[in-house]
CSV table of C-alpha atoms and ligand atoms in Angstrom, one decimal:
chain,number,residue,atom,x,y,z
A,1,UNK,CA,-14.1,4.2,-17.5
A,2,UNK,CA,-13.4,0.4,-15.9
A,3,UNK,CA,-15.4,-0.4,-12.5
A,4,UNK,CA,-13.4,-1.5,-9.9
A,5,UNK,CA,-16.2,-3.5,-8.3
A,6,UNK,CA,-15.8,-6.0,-11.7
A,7,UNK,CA,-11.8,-5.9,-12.1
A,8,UNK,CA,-10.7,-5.8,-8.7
A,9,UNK,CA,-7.8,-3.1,-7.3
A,10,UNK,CA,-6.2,-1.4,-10.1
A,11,UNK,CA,-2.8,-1.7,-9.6
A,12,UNK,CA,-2.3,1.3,-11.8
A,13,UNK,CA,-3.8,3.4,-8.8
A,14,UNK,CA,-2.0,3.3,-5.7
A,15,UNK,CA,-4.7,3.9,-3.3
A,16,UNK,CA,-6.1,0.5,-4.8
A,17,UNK,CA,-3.4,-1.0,-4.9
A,18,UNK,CA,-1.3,-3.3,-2.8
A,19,UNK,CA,2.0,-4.0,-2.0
A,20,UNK,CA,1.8,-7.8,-3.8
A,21,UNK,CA,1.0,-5.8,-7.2
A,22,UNK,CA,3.5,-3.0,-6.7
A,23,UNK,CA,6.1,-5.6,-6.2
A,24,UNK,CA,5.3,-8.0,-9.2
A,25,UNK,CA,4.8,-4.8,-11.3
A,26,UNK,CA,6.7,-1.7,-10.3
A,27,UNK,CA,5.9,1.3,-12.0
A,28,UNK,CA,8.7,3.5,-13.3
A,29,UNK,CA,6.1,6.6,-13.5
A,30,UNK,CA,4.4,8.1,-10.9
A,31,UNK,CA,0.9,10.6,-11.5
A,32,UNK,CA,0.4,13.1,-9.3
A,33,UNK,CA,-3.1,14.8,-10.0
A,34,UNK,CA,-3.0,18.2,-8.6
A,35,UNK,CA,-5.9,20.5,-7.9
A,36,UNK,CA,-7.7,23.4,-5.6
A,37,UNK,CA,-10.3,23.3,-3.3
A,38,UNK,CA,-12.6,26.6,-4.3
A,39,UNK,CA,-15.9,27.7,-5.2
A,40,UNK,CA,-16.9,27.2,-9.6
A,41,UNK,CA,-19.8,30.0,-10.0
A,42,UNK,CA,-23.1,28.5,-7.9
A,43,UNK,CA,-23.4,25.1,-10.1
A,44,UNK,CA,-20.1,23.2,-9.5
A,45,UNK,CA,-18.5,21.7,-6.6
A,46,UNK,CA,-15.3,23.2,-4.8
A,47,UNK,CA,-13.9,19.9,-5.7
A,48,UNK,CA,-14.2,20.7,-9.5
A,49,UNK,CA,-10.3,21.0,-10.5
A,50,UNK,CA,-9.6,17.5,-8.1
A,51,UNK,CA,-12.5,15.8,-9.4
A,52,UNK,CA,-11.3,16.5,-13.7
A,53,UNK,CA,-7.4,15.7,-12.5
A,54,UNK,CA,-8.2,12.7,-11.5
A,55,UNK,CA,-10.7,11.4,-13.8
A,56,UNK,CA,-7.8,12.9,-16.8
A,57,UNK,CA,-5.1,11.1,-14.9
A,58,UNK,CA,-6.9,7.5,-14.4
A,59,UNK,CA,-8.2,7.1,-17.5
A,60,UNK,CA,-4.9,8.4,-19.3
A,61,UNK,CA,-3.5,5.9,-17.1
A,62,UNK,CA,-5.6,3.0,-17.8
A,63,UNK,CA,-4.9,3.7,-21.2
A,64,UNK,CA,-1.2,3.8,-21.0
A,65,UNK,CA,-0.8,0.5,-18.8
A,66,UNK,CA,-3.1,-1.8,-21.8
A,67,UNK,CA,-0.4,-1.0,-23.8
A,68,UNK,CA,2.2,-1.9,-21.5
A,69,UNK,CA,3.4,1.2,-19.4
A,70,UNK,CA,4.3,1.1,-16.2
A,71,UNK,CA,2.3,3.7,-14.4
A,72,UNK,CA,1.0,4.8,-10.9
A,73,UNK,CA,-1.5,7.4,-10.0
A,74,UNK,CA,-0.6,9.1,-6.7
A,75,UNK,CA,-3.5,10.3,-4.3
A,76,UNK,CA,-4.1,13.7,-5.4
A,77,UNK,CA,-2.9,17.4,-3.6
A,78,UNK,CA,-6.5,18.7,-3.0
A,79,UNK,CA,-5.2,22.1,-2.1
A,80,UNK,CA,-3.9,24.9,-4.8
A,81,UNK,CA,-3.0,28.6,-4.9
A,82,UNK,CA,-6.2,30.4,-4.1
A,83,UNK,CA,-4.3,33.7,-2.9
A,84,UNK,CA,-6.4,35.9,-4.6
A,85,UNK,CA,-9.7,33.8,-3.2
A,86,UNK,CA,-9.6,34.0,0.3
A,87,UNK,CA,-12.2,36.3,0.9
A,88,UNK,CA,-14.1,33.3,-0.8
A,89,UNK,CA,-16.0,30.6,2.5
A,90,UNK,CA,-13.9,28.2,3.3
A,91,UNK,CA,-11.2,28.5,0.7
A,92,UNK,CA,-7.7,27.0,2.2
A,93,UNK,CA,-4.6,28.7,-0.2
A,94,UNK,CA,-1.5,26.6,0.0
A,95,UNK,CA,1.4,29.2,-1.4
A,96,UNK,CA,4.1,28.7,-3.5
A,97,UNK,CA,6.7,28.2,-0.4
A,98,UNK,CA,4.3,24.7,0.6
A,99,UNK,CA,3.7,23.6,-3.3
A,100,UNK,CA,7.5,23.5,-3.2
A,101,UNK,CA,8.2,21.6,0.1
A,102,UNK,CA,5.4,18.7,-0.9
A,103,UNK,CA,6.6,18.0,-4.5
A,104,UNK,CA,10.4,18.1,-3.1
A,105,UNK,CA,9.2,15.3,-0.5
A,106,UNK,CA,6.8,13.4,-3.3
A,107,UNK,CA,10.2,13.6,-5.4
A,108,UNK,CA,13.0,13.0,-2.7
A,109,UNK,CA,10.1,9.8,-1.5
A,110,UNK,CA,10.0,8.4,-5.8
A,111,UNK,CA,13.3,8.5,-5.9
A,112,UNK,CA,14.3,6.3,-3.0
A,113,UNK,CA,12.1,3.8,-4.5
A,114,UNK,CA,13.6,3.8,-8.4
A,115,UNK,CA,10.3,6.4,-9.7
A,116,UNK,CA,12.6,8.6,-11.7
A,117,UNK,CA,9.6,10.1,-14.1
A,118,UNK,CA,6.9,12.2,-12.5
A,119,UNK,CA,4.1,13.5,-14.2
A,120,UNK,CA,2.3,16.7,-12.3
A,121,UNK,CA,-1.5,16.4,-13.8
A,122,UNK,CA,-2.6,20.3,-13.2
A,123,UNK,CA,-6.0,20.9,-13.1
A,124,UNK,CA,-6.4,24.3,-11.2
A,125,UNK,CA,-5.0,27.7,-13.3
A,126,UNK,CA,-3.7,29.5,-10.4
A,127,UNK,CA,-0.7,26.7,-9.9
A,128,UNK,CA,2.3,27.6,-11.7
A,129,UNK,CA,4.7,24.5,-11.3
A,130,UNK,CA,7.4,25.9,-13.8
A,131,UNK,CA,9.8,27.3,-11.1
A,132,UNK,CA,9.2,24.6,-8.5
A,133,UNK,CA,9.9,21.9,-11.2
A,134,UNK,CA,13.1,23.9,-12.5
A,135,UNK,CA,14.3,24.0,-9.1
A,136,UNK,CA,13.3,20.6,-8.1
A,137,UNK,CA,14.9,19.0,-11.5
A,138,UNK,CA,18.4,20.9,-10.7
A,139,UNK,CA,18.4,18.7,-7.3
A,140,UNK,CA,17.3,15.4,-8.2
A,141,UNK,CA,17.9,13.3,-11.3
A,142,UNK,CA,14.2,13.5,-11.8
A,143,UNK,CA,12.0,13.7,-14.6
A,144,UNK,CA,9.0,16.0,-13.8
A,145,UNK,CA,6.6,16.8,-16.7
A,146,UNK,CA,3.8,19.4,-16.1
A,147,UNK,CA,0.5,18.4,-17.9
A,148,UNK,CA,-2.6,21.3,-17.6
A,149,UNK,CA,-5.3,19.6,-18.7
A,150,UNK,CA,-7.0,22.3,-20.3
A,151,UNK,CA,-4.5,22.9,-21.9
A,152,UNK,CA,-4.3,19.7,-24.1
A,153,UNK,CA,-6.2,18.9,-27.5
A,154,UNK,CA,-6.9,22.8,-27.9
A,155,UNK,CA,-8.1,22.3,-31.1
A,156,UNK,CA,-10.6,20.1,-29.6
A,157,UNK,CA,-11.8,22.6,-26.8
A,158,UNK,CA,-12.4,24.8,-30.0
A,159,UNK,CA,-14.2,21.9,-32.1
A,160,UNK,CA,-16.5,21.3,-28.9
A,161,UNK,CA,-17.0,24.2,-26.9
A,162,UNK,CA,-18.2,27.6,-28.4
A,163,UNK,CA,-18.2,29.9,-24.8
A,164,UNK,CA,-14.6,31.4,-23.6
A,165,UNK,CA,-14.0,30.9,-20.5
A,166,UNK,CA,-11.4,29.7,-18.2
A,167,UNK,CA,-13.8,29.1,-14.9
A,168,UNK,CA,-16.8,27.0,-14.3
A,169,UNK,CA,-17.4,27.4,-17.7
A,170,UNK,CA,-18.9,25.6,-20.8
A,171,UNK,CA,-15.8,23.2,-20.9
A,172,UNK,CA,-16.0,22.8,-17.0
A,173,UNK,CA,-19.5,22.4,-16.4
A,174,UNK,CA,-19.8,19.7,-19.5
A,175,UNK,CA,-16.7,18.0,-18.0
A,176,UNK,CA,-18.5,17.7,-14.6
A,177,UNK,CA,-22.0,16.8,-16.4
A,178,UNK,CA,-19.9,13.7,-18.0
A,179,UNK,CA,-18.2,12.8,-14.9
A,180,UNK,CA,-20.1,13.6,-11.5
A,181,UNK,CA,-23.7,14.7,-12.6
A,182,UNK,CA,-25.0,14.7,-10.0
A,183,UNK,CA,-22.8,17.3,-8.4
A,184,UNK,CA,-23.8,19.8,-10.8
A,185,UNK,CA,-27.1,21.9,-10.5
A,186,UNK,CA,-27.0,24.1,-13.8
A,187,UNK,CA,-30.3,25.9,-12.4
A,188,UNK,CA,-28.2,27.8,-10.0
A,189,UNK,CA,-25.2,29.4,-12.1
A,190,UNK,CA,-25.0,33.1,-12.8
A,191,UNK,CA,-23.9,33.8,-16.0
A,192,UNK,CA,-20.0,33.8,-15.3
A,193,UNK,CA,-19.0,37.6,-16.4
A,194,UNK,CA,-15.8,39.3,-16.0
A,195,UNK,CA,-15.4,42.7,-14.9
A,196,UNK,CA,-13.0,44.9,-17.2
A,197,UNK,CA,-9.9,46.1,-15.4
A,198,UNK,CA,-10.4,49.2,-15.1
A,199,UNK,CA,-6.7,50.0,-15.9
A,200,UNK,CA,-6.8,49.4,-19.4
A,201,UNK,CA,-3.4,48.7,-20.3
A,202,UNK,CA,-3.1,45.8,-17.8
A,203,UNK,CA,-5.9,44.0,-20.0
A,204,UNK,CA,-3.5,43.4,-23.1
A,205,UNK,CA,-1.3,40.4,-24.4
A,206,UNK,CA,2.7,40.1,-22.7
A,207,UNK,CA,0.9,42.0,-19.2
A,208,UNK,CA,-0.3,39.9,-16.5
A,209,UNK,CA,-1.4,40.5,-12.9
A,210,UNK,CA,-4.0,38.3,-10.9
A,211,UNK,CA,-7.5,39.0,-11.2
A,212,UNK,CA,-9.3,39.9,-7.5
A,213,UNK,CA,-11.3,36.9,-8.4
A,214,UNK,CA,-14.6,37.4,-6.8
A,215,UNK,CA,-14.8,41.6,-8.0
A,216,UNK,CA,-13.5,40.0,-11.4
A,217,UNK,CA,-16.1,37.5,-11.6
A,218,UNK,CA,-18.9,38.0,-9.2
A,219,UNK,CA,-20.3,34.8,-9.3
A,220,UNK,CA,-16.6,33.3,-8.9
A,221,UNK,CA,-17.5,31.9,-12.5
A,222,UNK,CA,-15.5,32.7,-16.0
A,223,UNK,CA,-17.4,32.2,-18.8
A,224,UNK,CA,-21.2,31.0,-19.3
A,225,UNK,CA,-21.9,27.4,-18.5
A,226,UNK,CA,-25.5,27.8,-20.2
A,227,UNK,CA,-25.2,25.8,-23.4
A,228,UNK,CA,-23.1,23.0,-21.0
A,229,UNK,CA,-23.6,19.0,-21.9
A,230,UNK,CA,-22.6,15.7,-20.5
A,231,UNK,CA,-22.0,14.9,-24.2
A,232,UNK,CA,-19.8,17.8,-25.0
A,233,UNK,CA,-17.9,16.9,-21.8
A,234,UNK,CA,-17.4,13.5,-22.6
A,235,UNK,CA,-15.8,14.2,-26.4
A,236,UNK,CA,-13.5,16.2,-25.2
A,237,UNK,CA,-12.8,14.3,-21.8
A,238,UNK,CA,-11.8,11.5,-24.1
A,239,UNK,CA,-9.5,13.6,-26.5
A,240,UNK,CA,-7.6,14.6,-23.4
A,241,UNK,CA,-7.3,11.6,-21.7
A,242,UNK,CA,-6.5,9.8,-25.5
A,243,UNK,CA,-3.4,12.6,-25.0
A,244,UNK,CA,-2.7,12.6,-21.8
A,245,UNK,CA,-2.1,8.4,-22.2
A,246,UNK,CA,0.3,9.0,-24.9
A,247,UNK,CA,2.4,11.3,-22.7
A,248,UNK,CA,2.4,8.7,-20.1
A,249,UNK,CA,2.8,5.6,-22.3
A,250,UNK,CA,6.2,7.9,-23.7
A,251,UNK,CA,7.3,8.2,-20.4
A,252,UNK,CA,7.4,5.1,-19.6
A,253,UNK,CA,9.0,3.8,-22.3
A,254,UNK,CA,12.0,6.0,-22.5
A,255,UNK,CA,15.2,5.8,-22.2
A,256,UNK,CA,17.8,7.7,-20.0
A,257,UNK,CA,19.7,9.8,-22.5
A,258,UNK,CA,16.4,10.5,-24.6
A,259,UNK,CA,15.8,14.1,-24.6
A,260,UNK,CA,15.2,15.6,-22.1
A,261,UNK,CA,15.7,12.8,-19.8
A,262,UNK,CA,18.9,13.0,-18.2
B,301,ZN,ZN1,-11.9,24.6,-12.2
């Protein structure tokens, strides 16, 4: 990833940068990386999902604008649905009814401003942006794309990673070992199980209702971070940032009337 300290403010990033480089460069995308603030098993840092969103969306972005896009990464929402965490210290939930009122102001702000493309970079499972953004689309002449990170490349996740999980696991824990290191210490996970539901049925493809996370997962973690490695996490940070850049470079370049920009 570039250092600022040799290249100055990155006017892709708009905490960086300032109002001379927004003006001789406006972007025409704006990134908003969007996490939660909770607990990954003993090894990770509540800032886990914040931390990967932003390191996806930066680099993406980097990419994107050396080959000419016009991109900005927005501070990111540190705050998620955690409704089924709360029982976890110092978890802060932010429901569905707040998630809706911040991206209408983010969108209702971009607008104003001539930002008609708006990328949500997810990095938390519990947010569901798909009603907010149907909703949000129908009031504004916006358009707002919904990336999950882990999500992309999953045929990457598959070549790297050999442990399921969905939770501090094997992909999160080598993410975090290629990004923050020193935030991790591996020495203190529990193994990440999941508890069966005990009503069977509920466990089986097309049903779905949340998991009480820390009875589901006792150690708040899903899936074993034990064969976790920086290099792991940095093949497949680059795959999704490589794919996440061509989303954004897309973006940028299109033109109203291209589907499924109105
Ligand atoms: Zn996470």
């Amino acid at each position: 990833m570039a250092s600022t300290r040799e290249s100055g403010p990155r006017r892709y990033l708009l905490s960086e940068a300032n109002y001379r480089q927004m003006l001789d460069e406006p972007p025409n995308v704006a990134v908003l990386p969007w996490g939660a603030t909770e607990a990954h098993n003993y090894h990770l840092p509540y800032g886990t999902d914040n931390y990967e969103a932003v390191a996806v969306a930066e680099e993406a972005a980097r990419q994107a604008v050396e080959r000419g896009a016009k991109i900005v990464v927005l501070p990111e929402i540190p705050y998620g649905n955690n409704a089924q965490q709360l029982d976890q210290v110092a978890t802060i939930h932010f429901s569905t009814t707040t998630a809706a009122a911040i991206l209408e102001d983010v969108v209702t702000s971009l607008k104003r401003q001539g930002i008609d493309r708006l990328v949500i970079m997810n990095g938390h499972g519990g947010n569901n942006f798909s009603g907010l953004v149907r909703d949000a689309q129908l009031e504004h002449e916006v358009l707002i794309v919904v990336i999950n990170f882990y999500d992309l490349r999953i045929d990457a996740f598959h070549e790297v990673f050999a442990e399921p999980g969905d939770h501090a696991d094997e992909m999160e824990t080598s993410v975090m070992l290629h990004l923050r290191p020193e935030l991790v210490q591996l020495e203190q996970a529990g193994p990440g199980e999941r508890v069966p539901f005990k009503i069977a049925s509920l466990g089986q493809s097309g049903v779905w209702t949340p998991r009480p996370w820390s009875r589901s997962h006792p150690d708040t973690g899903s899936g074993s971070p034990a064969d976790a490695t920086a290099e792991k996490g940095e093949r497949y940070f680059e795959a999704i940032a490589s794919a996440a850049a061509d989303v954004f470079y897309d973006l940028s370049s299109a033109q109203r009337g291209d589907l499924p920009y109105v």
